[in-house]
Structure formats: C-alpha cells, structure tokens
JSON list of C-alpha atoms in Angstrom, two decimals:
[
{"chain": "A", "resi": 2, "resn": "MET", "atom": "CA", "xyz": [-8.53, 13.74, -8.10]},
{"chain": "A", "resi": 3, "resn": "THR", "atom": "CA", "xyz": [-5.71, 13.43, -5.56]},
{"chain": "A", "resi": 4, "resn": "PHE", "atom": "CA", "xyz": [-6.04, 11.08, -2.63]},
{"chain": "A", "resi": 5, "resn": "PHE", "atom": "CA", "xyz": [-2.60, 11.74, -1.19]},
{"chain": "A", "resi": 6, "resn": "ASP", "atom": "CA", "xyz": [-1.23, 14.87, 0.41]},
{"chain": "A", "resi": 7, "resn": "LEU", "atom": "CA", "xyz": [2.34, 13.75, 1.03]},
{"chain": "A", "resi": 8, "resn": "GLU", "atom": "CA", "xyz": [2.93, 16.63, 3.41]},
{"chain": "A", "resi": 9, "resn": "ARG", "atom": "CA", "xyz": [0.49, 14.93, 5.82]},
{"chain": "A", "resi": 10, "resn": "PRO", "atom": "CA", "xyz": [2.42, 12.37, 7.91]},
{"chain": "A", "resi": 11, "resn": "LYS", "atom": "CA", "xyz": [-0.08, 9.48, 7.57]},
{"chain": "A", "resi": 12, "resn": "HIS", "atom": "CA", "xyz": [-0.31, 9.94, 3.80]},
{"chain": "A", "resi": 13, "resn": "ALA", "atom": "CA", "xyz": [3.49, 10.12, 3.45]},
{"chain": "A", "resi": 14, "resn": "TYR", "atom": "CA", "xyz": [3.92, 6.99, 5.54]},
{"chain": "A", "resi": 15, "resn": "MET", "atom": "CA", "xyz": [1.27, 5.09, 3.59]},
{"chain": "A", "resi": 16, "resn": "PHE", "atom": "CA", "xyz": [2.79, 6.03, 0.23]},
{"chain": "A", "resi": 17, "resn": "ALA", "atom": "CA", "xyz": [6.30, 5.02, 1.36]},
{"chain": "A", "resi": 18, "resn": "PHE", "atom": "CA", "xyz": [4.88, 1.74, 2.67]},
{"chain": "A", "resi": 19, "resn": "LEU", "atom": "CA", "xyz": [3.19, 1.11, -0.69]},
{"chain": "A", "resi": 20, "resn": "GLN", "atom": "CA", "xyz": [6.47, 1.77, -2.47]},
{"chain": "A", "resi": 21, "resn": "ALA", "atom": "CA", "xyz": [8.26, -0.78, -0.29]},
{"chain": "A", "resi": 22, "resn": "ASP", "atom": "CA", "xyz": [5.67, -3.52, 0.23]},
{"chain": "A", "resi": 23, "resn": "GLY", "atom": "CA", "xyz": [2.84, -2.80, -2.19]},
{"chain": "A", "resi": 24, "resn": "HIS", "atom": "CA", "xyz": [2.22, -4.24, -5.61]},
{"chain": "A", "resi": 25, "resn": "LEU", "atom": "CA", "xyz": [0.45, -2.36, -8.39]},
{"chain": "A", "resi": 26, "resn": "ARG", "atom": "CA", "xyz": [-0.90, -4.70, -11.05]},
{"chain": "A", "resi": 27, "resn": "GLN", "atom": "CA", "xyz": [-2.23, -3.38, -14.33]},
{"chain": "A", "resi": 28, "resn": "GLY", "atom": "CA", "xyz": [-4.77, -5.45, -16.17]},
{"chain": "A", "resi": 29, "resn": "PRO", "atom": "CA", "xyz": [-6.36, -5.01, -19.58]},
{"chain": "A", "resi": 30, "resn": "GLY", "atom": "CA", "xyz": [-8.48, -1.89, -20.00]},
{"chain": "A", "resi": 31, "resn": "ASN", "atom": "CA", "xyz": [-9.17, -0.18, -16.69]},
{"chain": "A", "resi": 32, "resn": "LYS", "atom": "CA", "xyz": [-8.64, -3.31, -14.63]},
{"chain": "A", "resi": 33, "resn": "GLY", "atom": "CA", "xyz": [-5.95, -3.68, -12.04]},
{"chain": "A", "resi": 34, "resn": "THR", "atom": "CA", "xyz": [-5.30, -3.71, -8.32]},
{"chain": "A", "resi": 35, "resn": "LEU", "atom": "CA", "xyz": [-3.07, -2.22, -5.69]},
{"chain": "A", "resi": 36, "resn": "SER", "atom": "CA", "xyz": [-2.40, -4.69, -2.91]},
{"chain": "A", "resi": 37, "resn": "VAL", "atom": "CA", "xyz": [-0.26, -5.14, 0.18]},
{"chain": "A", "resi": 38, "resn": "GLY", "atom": "CA", "xyz": [0.18, -8.48, 1.93]},
{"chain": "A", "resi": 39, "resn": "LEU", "atom": "CA", "xyz": [1.54, -8.81, 5.46]},
{"chain": "A", "resi": 40, "resn": "SER", "atom": "CA", "xyz": [1.54, -11.22, 8.34]},
{"chain": "A", "resi": 41, "resn": "ALA", "atom": "CA", "xyz": [-1.78, -11.13, 10.22]},
{"chain": "A", "resi": 42, "resn": "ARG", "atom": "CA", "xyz": [-0.03, -9.68, 13.28]},
{"chain": "A", "resi": 43, "resn": "ASP", "atom": "CA", "xyz": [0.53, -6.49, 11.23]},
{"chain": "A", "resi": 44, "resn": "ALA", "atom": "CA", "xyz": [-3.17, -6.14, 10.30]},
{"chain": "A", "resi": 45, "resn": "PRO", "atom": "CA", "xyz": [-3.55, -2.82, 12.22]},
{"chain": "A", "resi": 46, "resn": "ILE", "atom": "CA", "xyz": [-1.29, -1.14, 9.64]},
{"chain": "A", "resi": 47, "resn": "LEU", "atom": "CA", "xyz": [-3.56, -2.22, 6.80]},
{"chain": "A", "resi": 48, "resn": "GLU", "atom": "CA", "xyz": [-6.69, -1.36, 8.77]},
{"chain": "A", "resi": 49, "resn": "GLU", "atom": "CA", "xyz": [-5.37, 2.21, 9.10]},
{"chain": "A", "resi": 50, "resn": "PHE", "atom": "CA", "xyz": [-4.73, 2.31, 5.34]},
{"chain": "A", "resi": 51, "resn": "GLN", "atom": "CA", "xyz": [-8.30, 1.13, 4.82]},
{"chain": "A", "resi": 52, "resn": "ARG", "atom": "CA", "xyz": [-9.54, 4.06, 6.93]},
{"chain": "A", "resi": 53, "resn": "LEU", "atom": "CA", "xyz": [-7.38, 6.53, 4.98]},
{"chain": "A", "resi": 54, "resn": "CYS", "atom": "CA", "xyz": [-8.59, 5.32, 1.57]},
{"chain": "A", "resi": 55, "resn": "PRO", "atom": "CA", "xyz": [-11.83, 7.08, 0.59]},
{"chain": "A", "resi": 56, "resn": "LEU", "atom": "CA", "xyz": [-12.75, 4.48, -2.05]},
{"chain": "A", "resi": 57, "resn": "HIS", "atom": "CA", "xyz": [-13.99, 0.90, -1.86]},
{"chain": "A", "resi": 58, "resn": "ASN", "atom": "CA", "xyz": [-11.22, -1.35, -0.63]},
{"chain": "A", "resi": 59, "resn": "SER", "atom": "CA", "xyz": [-11.04, -4.67, 1.18]},
{"chain": "A", "resi": 60, "resn": "ILE", "atom": "CA", "xyz": [-9.04, -6.63, 3.69]},
{"chain": "A", "resi": 61, "resn": "ARG", "atom": "CA", "xyz": [-8.98, -10.41, 3.60]},
{"chain": "A", "resi": 62, "resn": "TYR", "atom": "CA", "xyz": [-7.22, -13.06, 5.66]},
{"chain": "A", "resi": 63, "resn": "ARG", "atom": "CA", "xyz": [-5.66, -16.26, 4.40]},
{"chain": "A", "resi": 64, "resn": "THR", "atom": "CA", "xyz": [-4.22, -19.24, 6.27]},
{"chain": "A", "resi": 65, "resn": "ARG", "atom": "CA", "xyz": [-1.96, -21.67, 4.46]},
{"chain": "A", "resi": 66, "resn": "SER", "atom": "CA", "xyz": [1.08, -23.90, 4.87]},
{"chain": "A", "resi": 67, "resn": "THR", "atom": "CA", "xyz": [4.43, -22.41, 3.94]},
{"chain": "A", "resi": 68, "resn": "ASN", "atom": "CA", "xyz": [8.02, -23.66, 3.88]},
{"chain": "A", "resi": 69, "resn": "PHE", "atom": "CA", "xyz": [8.50, -22.02, 7.28]},
{"chain": "A", "resi": 70, "resn": "LYS", "atom": "CA", "xyz": [5.27, -22.74, 9.14]},
{"chain": "A", "resi": 71, "resn": "ALA", "atom": "CA", "xyz": [2.48, -25.31, 8.92]},
{"chain": "A", "resi": 72, "resn": "GLU", "atom": "CA", "xyz": [-0.24, -22.69, 9.35]},
{"chain": "A", "resi": 73, "resn": "HIS", "atom": "CA", "xyz": [0.64, -19.10, 8.53]},
{"chain": "A", "resi": 74, "resn": "THR", "atom": "CA", "xyz": [-2.07, -16.42, 8.48]},
{"chain": "A", "resi": 75, "resn": "SER", "atom": "CA", "xyz": [-1.56, -13.40, 6.27]},
{"chain": "A", "resi": 76, "resn": "VAL", "atom": "CA", "xyz": [-3.68, -10.33, 5.59]},
{"chain": "A", "resi": 77, "resn": "VAL", "atom": "CA", "xyz": [-4.05, -8.56, 2.23]},
{"chain": "A", "resi": 78, "resn": "TRP", "atom": "CA", "xyz": [-5.40, -5.05, 1.65]},
{"chain": "A", "resi": 79, "resn": "THR", "atom": "CA", "xyz": [-6.64, -4.45, -1.90]},
{"chain": "A", "resi": 80, "resn": "VAL", "atom": "CA", "xyz": [-7.83, -1.35, -3.77]},
{"chain": "A", "resi": 81, "resn": "SER", "atom": "CA", "xyz": [-9.18, -1.75, -7.29]},
{"chain": "A", "resi": 82, "resn": "ALA", "atom": "CA", "xyz": [-10.41, 1.80, -7.92]},
{"chain": "A", "resi": 83, "resn": "ARG", "atom": "CA", "xyz": [-8.81, 3.15, -11.09]},
{"chain": "A", "resi": 84, "resn": "GLU", "atom": "CA", "xyz": [-8.62, 6.69, -9.67]},
{"chain": "A", "resi": 85, "resn": "PHE", "atom": "CA", "xyz": [-6.59, 5.55, -6.67]},
{"chain": "A", "resi": 86, "resn": "ARG", "atom": "CA", "xyz": [-4.24, 3.46, -8.82]},
{"chain": "A", "resi": 87, "resn": "GLU", "atom": "CA", "xyz": [-3.70, 6.38, -11.20]},
{"chain": "A", "resi": 88, "resn": "ASP", "atom": "CA", "xyz": [-2.92, 8.64, -8.25]},
{"chain": "A", "resi": 89, "resn": "VAL", "atom": "CA", "xyz": [-0.20, 6.37, -6.83]},
{"chain": "A", "resi": 90, "resn": "GLN", "atom": "CA", "xyz": [1.26, 5.94, -10.31]},
{"chain": "A", "resi": 91, "resn": "ALA", "atom": "CA", "xyz": [1.36, 9.71, -10.81]},
{"chain": "A", "resi": 92, "resn": "LEU", "atom": "CA", "xyz": [3.31, 9.98, -7.54]},
{"chain": "A", "resi": 93, "resn": "GLY", "atom": "CA", "xyz": [5.87, 7.48, -8.80]},
{"chain": "A", "resi": 94, "resn": "LEU", "atom": "CA", "xyz": [4.68, 3.98, -7.89]},
{"chain": "A", "resi": 95, "resn": "PRO", "atom": "CA", "xyz": [5.21, 1.92, -11.04]},
{"chain": "A", "resi": 96, "resn": "ALA", "atom": "CA", "xyz": [3.10, -1.06, -12.04]},
{"chain": "A", "resi": 97, "resn": "GLY", "atom": "CA", "xyz": [4.79, -4.46, -11.94]},
{"chain": "A", "resi": 98, "resn": "ARG", "atom": "CA", "xyz": [8.32, -5.05, -10.69]},
{"chain": "A", "resi": 99, "resn": "LYS", "atom": "CA", "xyz": [9.77, -1.97, -9.10]},
{"chain": "A", "resi": 100, "resn": "SER", "atom": "CA", "xyz": [12.94, -2.89, -7.22]},
{"chain": "A", "resi": 101, "resn": "ALA", "atom": "CA", "xyz": [15.34, -1.25, -9.67]},
{"chain": "A", "resi": 102, "resn": "ILE", "atom": "CA", "xyz": [13.30, 1.87, -10.45]},
{"chain": "A", "resi": 103, "resn": "ILE", "atom": "CA", "xyz": [11.59, 2.98, -7.21]},
{"chain": "A", "resi": 104, "resn": "ALA", "atom": "CA", "xyz": [12.47, 6.51, -6.06]},
{"chain": "A", "resi": 105, "resn": "PRO", "atom": "CA", "xyz": [11.16, 9.22, -3.71]},
{"chain": "A", "resi": 106, "resn": "PRO", "atom": "CA", "xyz": [8.27, 11.29, -5.08]},
{"chain": "A", "resi": 107, "resn": "ILE", "atom": "CA", "xyz": [9.18, 14.45, -6.98]},
{"chain": "A", "resi": 108, "resn": "ILE", "atom": "CA", "xyz": [6.69, 16.57, -5.03]},
{"chain": "A", "resi": 109, "resn": "PRO", "atom": "CA", "xyz": [7.10, 17.85, -1.44]},
{"chain": "A", "resi": 110, "resn": "PHE", "atom": "CA", "xyz": [6.60, 15.16, 1.20]},
{"chain": "A", "resi": 111, "resn": "ASP", "atom": "CA", "xyz": [6.92, 14.72, 4.96]},
{"chain": "A", "resi": 112, "resn": "GLY", "atom": "CA", "xyz": [10.34, 13.07, 5.05]},
{"chain": "A", "resi": 113, "resn": "ALA", "atom": "CA", "xyz": [10.66, 13.49, 8.82]},
{"chain": "A", "resi": 114, "resn": "SER", "atom": "CA", "xyz": [7.59, 11.32, 9.31]},
{"chain": "A", "resi": 115, "resn": "MET", "atom": "CA", "xyz": [8.98, 8.68, 6.98]},
{"chain": "A", "resi": 116, "resn": "ALA", "atom": "CA", "xyz": [12.31, 8.63, 8.82]},
{"chain": "A", "resi": 117, "resn": "ALA", "atom": "CA", "xyz": [10.65, 8.44, 12.25]},
{"chain": "A", "resi": 118, "resn": "ASN", "atom": "CA", "xyz": [8.52, 5.48, 11.20]},
{"chain": "A", "resi": 119, "resn": "ARG", "atom": "CA", "xyz": [11.49, 3.72, 9.62]},
{"chain": "A", "resi": 120, "resn": "GLU", "atom": "CA", "xyz": [13.44, 3.92, 12.93]},
{"chain": "A", "resi": 121, "resn": "ARG", "atom": "CA", "xyz": [10.71, 2.14, 14.92]}
]
C-alpha cells in the first residue's frame, strides 16, 4: 500500500520534511516509529501531517528545561504503523542516522512545490 503520491504537493512537502527533520527508528520485529519533533510554535505543520496520514498517529507536547531556555515546549508527531514506515523507507528514508546518505526519491515528485516551500 502506498500512502504517498509525491506528485501531489502536500505529499512531496511532507516527505521532504521527513527526510530533513524526521527520524525513522527500527525496533526488533515489526516495532519502530517515525517521529518528528519541533518547537511548539510549529505545531500546525505536524497537525497537517497528522491529517494527511491515514493511519493511527499521535501528537504530544513536552515542556522541559534546556541549555537555552528554562521552559521550552516542543511537539512530537509519531507514527508507529509498520505499513507507513515501510512506505517511507521504500521512497528512500533510511532508518537511523541519515545525514550522509539522504537523497531525493528515485520516482517522480513535485520538485516545484518543494522549492517553493523551502524559499518561505
């Protein structure tokens, strides 16, 4: 099953965002998660991702002290569904550290949408 049509602007943007700021963790067996953590002020981005994802997913908030701020609130969007994780992996999002190996997908995608969102 494919959850992404990268020729649709919102899907292309979400996948590029996951490549940049997401983390795909593989656990033993079929366990694992895809997650994105941002500052709470950017919660609308993750809320839109939640609407686009057809499977069970969650958004949670966390407030804690950091080196930069006494009380920082962040938001994390998480998807645990194996089918969704397999789909993003098939498109080229690797599990674990990705900084040296991330690349554009090898299937057609809406690059104009990605560029327009990057310039904002």
